[in-house]
Coordinates of N, CA and C in Angstrom, one line a residue:
X119 N 255.9 148.0 -13.1 CA 256.3 146.7 -13.4 C 256.2 146.4 -15.5
X120 N 257.6 146.5 -16.2 CA 257.4 146.1 -17.1 C 256.8 145.7 -18.0
X121 N 255.7 145.8 -18.2 CA 255.1 144.4 -19.9 C 255.8 143.3 -19.7
X122 N 255.4 142.2 -20.1 CA 255.7 141.0 -20.6 C 254.9 140.3 -22.2
X123 N 255.9 139.9 -22.9 CA 255.7 139.7 -23.9 C 255.6 138.2 -23.6
X124 N 254.7 137.7 -24.3 CA 254.2 135.6 -24.1 C 253.8 135.5 -25.4
X125 N 254.4 134.2 -25.9 CA 253.9 133.9 -27.4 C 252.5 132.6 -26.7
X126 N 251.8 133.2 -27.3 CA 250.8 131.5 -26.8 C 250.3 131.0 -29.1
X127 N 250.7 129.6 -28.7 CA 250.3 129.1 -30.0 C 248.9 127.7 -30.2
X128 N 247.9 127.9 -31.0 CA 246.8 127.8 -30.8 C 246.9 125.9 -32.1
X129 N 246.8 124.9 -31.8 CA 247.1 123.9 -32.5 C 245.6 123.0 -31.9
X130 N 245.8 122.3 -32.8 CA 245.0 121.4 -33.1 C 243.8 120.9 -34.3
X131 N 243.6 119.9 -34.3 CA 242.8 119.5 -36.1 C 242.1 120.6 -37.1
X132 N 242.1 121.1 -38.5 CA 241.3 121.6 -39.1 C 239.6 122.1 -38.5
X133 N 239.2 123.1 -38.2 CA 237.3 122.9 -37.6 C 237.8 123.3 -36.5
X134 N 237.8 122.6 -36.0 CA 238.0 122.4 -34.3 C 237.1 124.4 -33.6
X135 N 237.9 125.0 -34.0 CA 237.2 127.0 -33.9 C 238.6 127.3 -32.8
X136 N 239.8 126.9 -33.1 CA 241.1 127.3 -33.0 C 241.4 129.3 -33.2
X137 N 240.3 129.2 -34.9 CA 240.6 130.9 -35.0 C 239.3 131.4 -34.8
X138 N 237.8 131.0 -34.2 CA 236.7 131.3 -34.3 C 237.2 131.9 -32.5
X139 N 237.7 130.6 -31.8 CA 237.9 131.5 -30.3 C 239.3 132.9 -30.4
X140 N 240.3 132.0 -31.0 CA 240.8 134.3 -31.5 C 241.1 135.1 -31.2
X141 N 239.8 135.4 -32.1 CA 238.9 136.6 -33.3 C 238.1 136.9 -32.2
X142 N 237.8 135.6 -31.2 CA 236.6 136.5 -30.0 C 237.4 136.9 -29.3
X143 N 238.4 135.8 -28.6 CA 239.6 136.9 -27.2 C 240.1 138.7 -28.2
X144 N 240.9 138.0 -28.6 CA 241.7 139.5 -28.9 C 241.2 140.4 -29.8
X145 N 239.5 140.3 -31.3 CA 238.6 141.2 -30.8 C 236.8 141.3 -30.6
X146 N 236.9 140.3 -29.8 CA 234.8 140.7 -29.7 C 233.8 140.3 -29.8
X147 N 234.6 139.3 -31.3 CA 233.2 139.0 -32.1 C 233.2 137.2 -32.7
X148 N 232.4 137.0 -33.0 CA 231.7 135.3 -33.1 C 232.4 135.2 -34.7
X149 N 233.0 134.6 -35.3 CA 232.8 134.6 -37.0 C 232.8 133.0 -37.1
X150 N 231.1 133.6 -37.9 CA 230.7 131.5 -38.2 C 231.0 131.2 -40.3
X151 N 231.9 132.1 -40.6 CA 232.4 131.2 -41.4 C 233.5 130.9 -41.4
X152 N 233.8 129.6 -41.5 CA 235.0 128.8 -42.1 C 236.1 129.1 -43.2
X153 N 236.7 129.0 -43.4 CA 237.9 130.3 -43.8 C 239.5 129.4 -43.2
X154 N 239.5 128.4 -44.0 CA 241.0 128.0 -43.5 C 242.4 128.5 -42.9
X155 N 243.0 128.8 -42.3 CA 243.9 129.3 -41.6 C 245.3 129.0 -42.4
X156 N 245.7 129.4 -43.2 CA 247.0 129.1 -43.0 C 248.5 129.3 -41.6
X157 N 248.5 130.5 -41.4 CA 248.4 130.8 -39.9 C 248.4 132.6 -40.2
X158 N 247.4 132.6 -38.8 CA 247.8 134.0 -38.8 C 248.0 134.7 -37.4
X159 N 248.3 136.2 -37.0 CA 249.5 135.7 -35.5 C 248.3 137.3 -35.6
X160 N 248.6 137.1 -33.6 CA 248.0 138.3 -33.3 C 248.1 139.2 -32.1
X161 N 247.4 139.9 -31.7 CA 248.5 140.4 -30.5 C 246.8 141.1 -29.8
X162 N 247.4 141.2 -28.4 CA 246.7 141.6 -27.4 C 247.5 142.2 -26.0
X163 N 247.4 143.0 -25.1 CA 247.5 143.9 -24.6 C 246.6 143.8 -23.3
X164 N 247.3 142.7 -21.4 CA 246.1 142.1 -21.2 C 247.0 142.9 -20.1
X165 N 246.0 142.4 -18.1 CA 246.6 143.2 -17.8 C 246.0 141.6 -16.8
X166 N 246.9 140.5 -16.1 CA 246.2 139.6 -15.3 C 247.1 139.9 -14.1
X167 N 246.7 140.4 -12.7 CA 246.3 140.5 -11.4 C 247.6 141.2 -11.7
X168 N 248.0 142.4 -12.1 CA 248.3 144.2 -11.8 C 249.9 143.7 -12.6
X169 N 249.9 143.0 -13.3 CA 251.1 142.7 -14.3 C 250.3 142.9 -15.2
X170 N 250.4 143.3 -16.4 CA 250.4 144.2 -18.7 C 251.7 142.6 -19.1
X171 N 250.7 141.8 -19.6 CA 251.2 141.3 -21.3 C 250.6 141.1 -22.6
X172 N 252.1 141.3 -23.7 CA 252.3 142.0 -25.0 C 251.9 140.5 -25.3
X173 N 249.7 139.8 -25.6 CA 250.1 138.1 -26.1 C 250.5 138.6 -27.4
X174 N 250.8 137.7 -28.4 CA 251.5 137.0 -29.1 C 250.1 135.8 -29.3
X175 N 249.4 135.8 -30.2 CA 248.8 134.4 -29.9 C 248.4 134.3 -32.0
X176 N 249.1 133.5 -31.5 CA 249.5 132.2 -32.3 C 248.4 131.2 -33.9
X177 N 247.6 131.4 -34.2 CA 246.6 130.7 -34.8 C 247.3 130.1 -36.0
X178 N 247.1 128.4 -35.7 CA 247.5 127.5 -37.1 C 247.1 127.2 -37.8
X179 N 247.3 126.5 -38.2 CA 246.9 126.0 -40.1 C 246.2 124.5 -38.6
X180 N 244.7 124.2 -39.2 CA 244.8 123.3 -38.7 C 246.0 121.7 -38.9
X181 N 246.2 120.8 -37.5 CA 246.8 120.1 -37.9 C 246.1 118.5 -38.0
X182 N 246.9 117.4 -38.6 CA 246.2 116.1 -38.7 C 246.7 115.0 -37.6
X183 N 247.0 113.8 -38.0 CA 247.5 112.4 -36.5 C 249.3 112.8 -37.3
X184 N 248.9 113.0 -39.4 CA 250.1 112.9 -40.4 C 250.9 114.1 -40.4
X185 N 250.4 115.6 -39.3 CA 251.5 116.6 -39.7 C 252.8 116.6 -38.8
X186 N 253.8 117.4 -39.8 CA 255.4 117.3 -39.6 C 254.2 118.6 -37.8
X187 N 255.6 118.5 -37.8 CA 255.5 119.4 -36.6 C 256.4 120.5 -36.4
X188 N 255.4 121.3 -37.3 CA 257.4 122.8 -38.1 C 258.5 123.2 -36.5
X189 N 259.3 122.6 -37.0 CA 260.5 123.9 -35.8 C 259.6 124.8 -34.8
X190 N 259.9 125.8 -35.9 CA 259.4 127.0 -35.5 C 258.4 127.2 -34.7
X191 N 258.1 126.3 -34.4 CA 256.1 126.0 -33.6 C 256.4 125.6 -32.1
X192 N 257.8 125.4 -32.0 CA 258.9 124.7 -30.5 C 259.8 126.5 -30.4
X193 N 260.0 127.6 -31.3 CA 260.9 128.6 -30.8 C 260.2 129.9 -30.6
X194 N 260.7 129.9 -29.4 CA 260.1 130.9 -28.7 C 259.3 131.4 -28.5
X195 N 258.2 130.0 -28.6 CA 257.0 129.6 -27.7 C 256.4 129.1 -26.1
X196 N 256.2 130.1 -26.0 CA 255.1 130.8 -23.7 C 254.4 129.3 -23.6
X197 N 253.8 128.8 -24.2 CA 252.8 128.3 -23.7 C 251.3 127.3 -25.4
X198 N 251.4 126.5 -24.8 CA 250.4 125.9 -26.3 C 248.5 125.8 -25.4
X199 N 247.7 126.4 -26.5 CA 246.7 125.6 -26.1 C 246.0 124.8 -27.2
X200 N 245.9 123.9 -26.7 CA 245.4 121.5 -27.6 C 244.0 122.8 -28.0
X201 N 243.9 122.4 -28.7 CA 242.4 122.6 -28.8 C 241.3 121.9 -30.2
X202 N 240.4 121.4 -29.4 CA 239.8 119.7 -29.7 C 238.0 120.1 -29.9
X203 N 237.2 120.1 -30.7 CA 235.7 119.9 -30.1 C 234.9 118.8 -30.0
X204 N 234.4 119.3 -29.0 CA 233.3 118.3 -28.0 C 232.0 117.0 -29.0
X205 N 231.9 118.3 -30.4 CA 231.1 116.9 -31.5 C 232.7 116.2 -32.0
X206 N 233.7 115.9 -31.2 CA 234.7 115.3 -32.8 C 235.8 113.4 -31.9
X207 N 235.6 112.3 -32.2 CA 236.3 113.0 -30.5 C 237.6 111.9 -31.9
X208 N 237.6 113.0 -33.0 CA 238.4 112.5 -34.0 C 239.8 113.6 -33.8
X209 N 238.9 115.3 -33.5 CA 239.8 116.0 -32.8 C 240.6 115.5 -31.7
X210 N 239.7 115.1 -30.8 CA 240.0 114.7 -29.2 C 241.4 113.5 -29.4
X211 N 241.0 113.2 -30.6 CA 242.6 112.2 -30.8 C 244.5 112.8 -30.9
X212 N 243.3 113.1 -32.0 CA 244.3 114.2 -32.9 C 244.7 115.2 -31.7
X213 N 244.5 115.8 -30.7 CA 245.3 116.8 -29.9 C 246.4 115.6 -28.7
X214 N 246.3 114.3 -28.6 CA 246.7 114.0 -27.6 C 248.0 113.6 -28.7
X215 N 247.9 113.4 -29.5 CA 249.7 113.2 -31.0 C 250.1 114.2 -31.6
X216 N 249.2 115.6 -31.5 CA 250.2 117.0 -31.2 C 250.6 117.1 -30.0
X217 N 250.5 116.5 -28.4 CA 251.2 116.5 -27.6 C 251.9 115.9 -27.5
X218 N 251.8 114.6 -27.7 CA 253.3 113.8 -27.8 C 254.1 114.6 -28.8
X219 N 254.0 115.5 -29.9 CA 255.1 116.3 -31.3 C 254.8 117.2 -30.6
X220 N 254.8 117.6 -29.5 CA 255.3 119.0 -29.1 C 256.3 118.2 -28.1
X221 N 256.7 117.2 -27.4 CA 257.2 117.0 -26.4 C 258.3 116.5 -27.2
X222 N 258.2 115.5 -28.3 CA 259.0 114.6 -29.2 C 260.3 116.1 -29.9
X223 N 259.3 117.8 -30.0 CA 260.3 118.5 -30.3 C 261.2 119.2 -29.3
X224 N 260.3 119.5 -28.0 CA 261.0 120.5 -26.7 C 261.6 119.5 -25.9
X225 N 260.6 118.1 -25.6 CA 261.7 117.2 -24.3 C 261.1 117.4 -22.5
X226 N 259.7 118.4 -23.2 CA 259.6 118.8 -21.4 C 258.5 118.8 -21.4
X227 N 258.5 118.6 -20.2 CA 257.2 117.9 -19.6 C 256.3 118.5 -19.3
X228 N 257.4 120.1 -18.6 CA 256.2 120.9 -17.7 C 256.5 122.3 -18.3
X229 N 256.1 122.2 -19.9 CA 255.7 122.7 -21.0 C 254.8 123.3 -20.3
X230 N 253.4 124.8 -20.3 CA 252.9 124.6 -20.5 C 251.5 125.0 -21.5
X231 N 250.7 123.2 -20.9 CA 249.4 123.7 -21.9 C 248.0 124.0 -21.3
X232 N 247.7 123.7 -21.8 CA 246.0 124.2 -21.4 C 245.9 123.1 -23.0
X233 N 244.4 122.7 -22.5 CA 243.9 121.2 -23.3 C 242.0 122.1 -23.3
X234 N 241.8 122.3 -24.9 CA 240.1 123.2 -24.4 C 239.8 122.2 -25.5
X235 N 238.7 122.1 -25.2 CA 237.4 121.0 -24.8 C 236.2 122.0 -25.9
X236 N 236.1 123.0 -27.4 CA 235.6 124.1 -27.4 C 233.9 123.8 -28.3
X237 N 233.1 124.2 -27.9 CA 232.2 123.8 -29.5 C 231.0 123.3 -28.1
X238 N 231.5 123.7 -26.6 CA 230.8 123.1 -25.9 C 228.7 124.1 -25.9
X239 N 228.5 124.4 -27.1 CA 227.5 124.7 -27.8 C 226.0 124.3 -27.9
X240 N 227.2 122.9 -28.6 CA 227.1 121.6 -29.0 C 227.0 120.4 -28.7
X241 N 226.0 120.4 -27.6 CA 226.1 119.9 -25.9 C 225.4 118.5 -26.7
X242 N 224.0 118.5 -28.1 CA 223.3 117.7 -27.8 C 224.5 116.5 -29.5
X243 N 225.5 117.5 -29.8 CA 226.3 116.3 -30.6 C 227.4 115.6 -29.9
X244 N 227.7 115.8 -28.8 CA 228.4 115.8 -28.0 C 229.4 114.2 -28.1
X245 N 230.7 114.5 -28.6 CA 230.7 113.1 -28.6 C 232.0 112.5 -27.8
X246 N 232.5 113.4 -26.9 CA 233.9 113.6 -26.5 C 233.2 114.2 -24.7
X247 N 233.1 113.3 -23.8 CA 232.1 113.5 -22.4 C 233.7 114.5 -22.3
X248 N 232.7 115.3 -21.2 CA 234.3 116.2 -19.6 C 235.2 115.6 -18.9
X249 N 234.6 114.5 -19.4 CA 235.6 113.8 -18.2 C 236.8 113.0 -18.7
X250 N 236.7 112.8 -20.6 CA 237.6 111.9 -20.7 C 238.0 113.3 -21.4
X251 N 238.4 115.0 -21.8 CA 238.5 116.0 -22.0 C 240.1 116.1 -21.1
X252 N 239.0 115.9 -19.1 CA 239.3 116.3 -17.8 C 240.8 115.2 -17.7
X253 N 241.1 113.6 -18.6 CA 241.5 112.5 -18.2 C 242.9 112.8 -19.3
X254 N 242.2 113.1 -20.4 CA 243.5 113.4 -21.7 C 244.7 114.4 -21.1
X255 N 243.9 116.3 -20.0 CA 245.0 117.1 -19.7 C 245.2 116.4 -18.8
X256 N 244.7 115.6 -16.8 CA 245.5 114.8 -16.6 C 247.3 114.4 -16.2
X257 N 246.4 113.4 -18.1 CA 247.4 112.9 -18.2 C 248.9 113.9 -19.2
X258 N 248.4 114.6 -19.5 CA 248.9 115.8 -19.9 C 250.0 116.6 -19.2
X259 N 249.2 117.0 -18.6 CA 249.6 117.7 -16.9 C 249.2 119.3 -17.1
X260 N 248.1 119.2 -18.0 CA 248.1 120.4 -18.9 C 245.7 120.6 -17.8
X261 N 245.7 122.3 -18.2 CA 245.0 122.4 -17.1 C 243.6 122.3 -18.7
X262 N 242.7 121.8 -18.1 CA 241.2 121.8 -18.6 C 240.6 122.7 -18.8
X263 N 240.0 123.2 -20.1 CA 238.3 124.1 -20.1 C 237.8 123.4 -21.2
X264 N 236.8 123.9 -21.0 CA 235.9 123.7 -21.6 C 235.4 125.5 -22.3
X265 N 234.8 126.0 -24.1 CA 234.7 126.7 -24.7 C 233.9 126.6 -25.0
X266 N 233.2 127.9 -25.6 CA 232.5 128.0 -26.5 C 232.5 129.6 -27.4
X267 N 233.4 129.3 -27.5 CA 233.7 131.0 -29.0 C 232.0 131.4 -29.4
X268 N 231.3 130.5 -29.9 CA 230.0 131.1 -30.7 C 229.5 132.2 -29.2
X269 N 229.3 131.0 -28.2 CA 228.6 132.0 -27.2 C 229.6 133.0 -26.2
X270 N 231.3 132.5 -26.4 CA 232.5 133.7 -25.8 C 232.2 132.9 -24.1
X271 N 232.3 131.8 -23.5 CA 231.9 131.0 -23.1 C 233.8 131.1 -22.5
X272 N 234.0 130.7 -21.5 CA 235.7 130.8 -20.6 C 236.2 131.5 -22.1
X273 N 236.4 131.9 -22.7 CA 237.4 131.8 -23.8 C 238.5 132.8 -22.9
X274 N 238.0 134.2 -22.0 CA 238.6 134.9 -21.9 C 239.2 134.4 -20.9
X275 N 239.3 133.5 -20.0 CA 239.7 131.9 -19.0 C 240.6 131.2 -19.9
X276 N 240.4 130.7 -20.8 CA 241.5 129.9 -21.7 C 242.9 131.4 -21.6
X277 N 242.4 132.3 -22.1 CA 243.5 132.6 -22.2 C 244.5 133.0 -20.8
X278 N 243.7 133.6 -20.0 CA 244.7 133.7 -19.3 C 245.3 132.4 -18.0
X279 N 244.1 130.6 -18.5 CA 244.9 130.4 -17.9 C 246.2 129.9 -18.1
X280 N 246.2 130.0 -20.4 CA 248.0 129.5 -20.3 C 248.4 130.7 -20.3
X281 N 248.1 132.4 -19.1 CA 249.0 132.8 -18.9 C 249.4 132.7 -17.7
X282 N 248.6 132.6 -17.4 CA 249.0 132.4 -15.6 C 250.0 130.2 -15.3
X283 N 249.7 130.2 -16.4 CA 251.0 128.2 -16.5 C 252.5 128.7 -16.8
X284 N 252.6 129.8 -18.0 CA 253.2 130.5 -18.1 C 253.9 131.0 -17.2
X285 N 253.7 131.6 -16.6 CA 253.7 132.4 -15.2 C 254.4 131.4 -13.6
X286 N 253.8 131.0 -14.2 CA 253.6 129.8 -13.2 C 255.5 129.1 -13.4
X287 N 255.5 128.8 -14.6 CA 256.8 127.2 -16.1 C 258.0 128.4 -15.0
X288 N 257.9 129.7 -15.1 CA 258.8 130.6 -15.3 C 258.7 130.7 -13.8
X289 N 258.4 130.7 -13.0 CA 258.4 130.7 -11.4 C 257.8 131.6 -10.6
X290 N 257.7 132.4 -12.1 CA 257.0 134.5 -10.6 C 256.1 134.0 -10.4
X291 N 255.2 132.7 -10.6 CA 253.6 133.1 -9.4 C 253.2 133.7 -9.9
X292 N 252.3 134.4 -10.8 CA 250.7 134.8 -10.7 C 249.4 134.0 -11.0
X293 N 249.5 134.4 -9.4 CA 247.9 133.1 -10.1 C 246.0 133.5 -11.0
X294 N 246.1 133.1 -11.2 CA 245.0 133.3 -12.4 C 243.7 133.1 -11.8
X295 N 242.6 133.9 -10.7 CA 241.4 133.8 -10.7 C 240.4 133.1 -11.6
X296 N 240.0 132.6 -11.3 CA 239.1 131.6 -12.8 C 237.9 132.2 -12.6
X297 N 236.9 132.2 -13.4 CA 235.2 132.8 -14.0 C 234.7 131.8 -13.0
X298 N 233.4 131.7 -11.5 CA 233.0 131.3 -11.0 C 232.5 129.9 -12.3
X299 N 231.8 130.6 -13.5 CA 231.2 129.8 -14.3 C 231.9 128.6 -15.3
X300 N 233.4 128.9 -15.1 CA 234.1 128.1 -15.8 C 234.3 127.0 -14.9
X301 N 234.5 125.5 -15.5 CA 234.8 124.8 -14.7 C 235.9 124.3 -15.1
X302 N 237.1 124.0 -14.5 CA 238.7 124.9 -14.4 C 239.2 122.9 -13.6
X303 N 239.8 122.0 -14.3 CA 240.9 121.6 -13.5 C 241.7 120.8 -14.0

């Protein structure tokens, strides 16, 4: 089977861990220092259900509720990962705003989306419950999971899930067997 190229865009407000998730996934390391991203693109070749994929992961600059949604964020993008931090209810609210901007731009409610509550290692500082995350994902017809880039918890699952969503929306029906430790709804 020929390799499939898929472009995935990570969106969310600043310091929710978009870069940490991306670098953990692509390079297998956790970057502890915070250096605001302008925009970086990473490539990784993976095999999911006997299909090779060349993933182009676009790690965007942090958005806030006033950020414009650049047109290039909708061009040739196969799926979106909307990231908030479980210790920031503001970052959670911004994910909903970003989703609305994607819908305004694309107009397709079936666009593949995964909603991610990152920093699940910060349980003591939690401001957003798992139920709230699941509720938002249900509202926007997305897959939900919580991750920790620091502990490398469910990071691979996150990218596997978005690829499966992309393939499902394309009608290719690749089904993703999830890691049993991750709760995905």
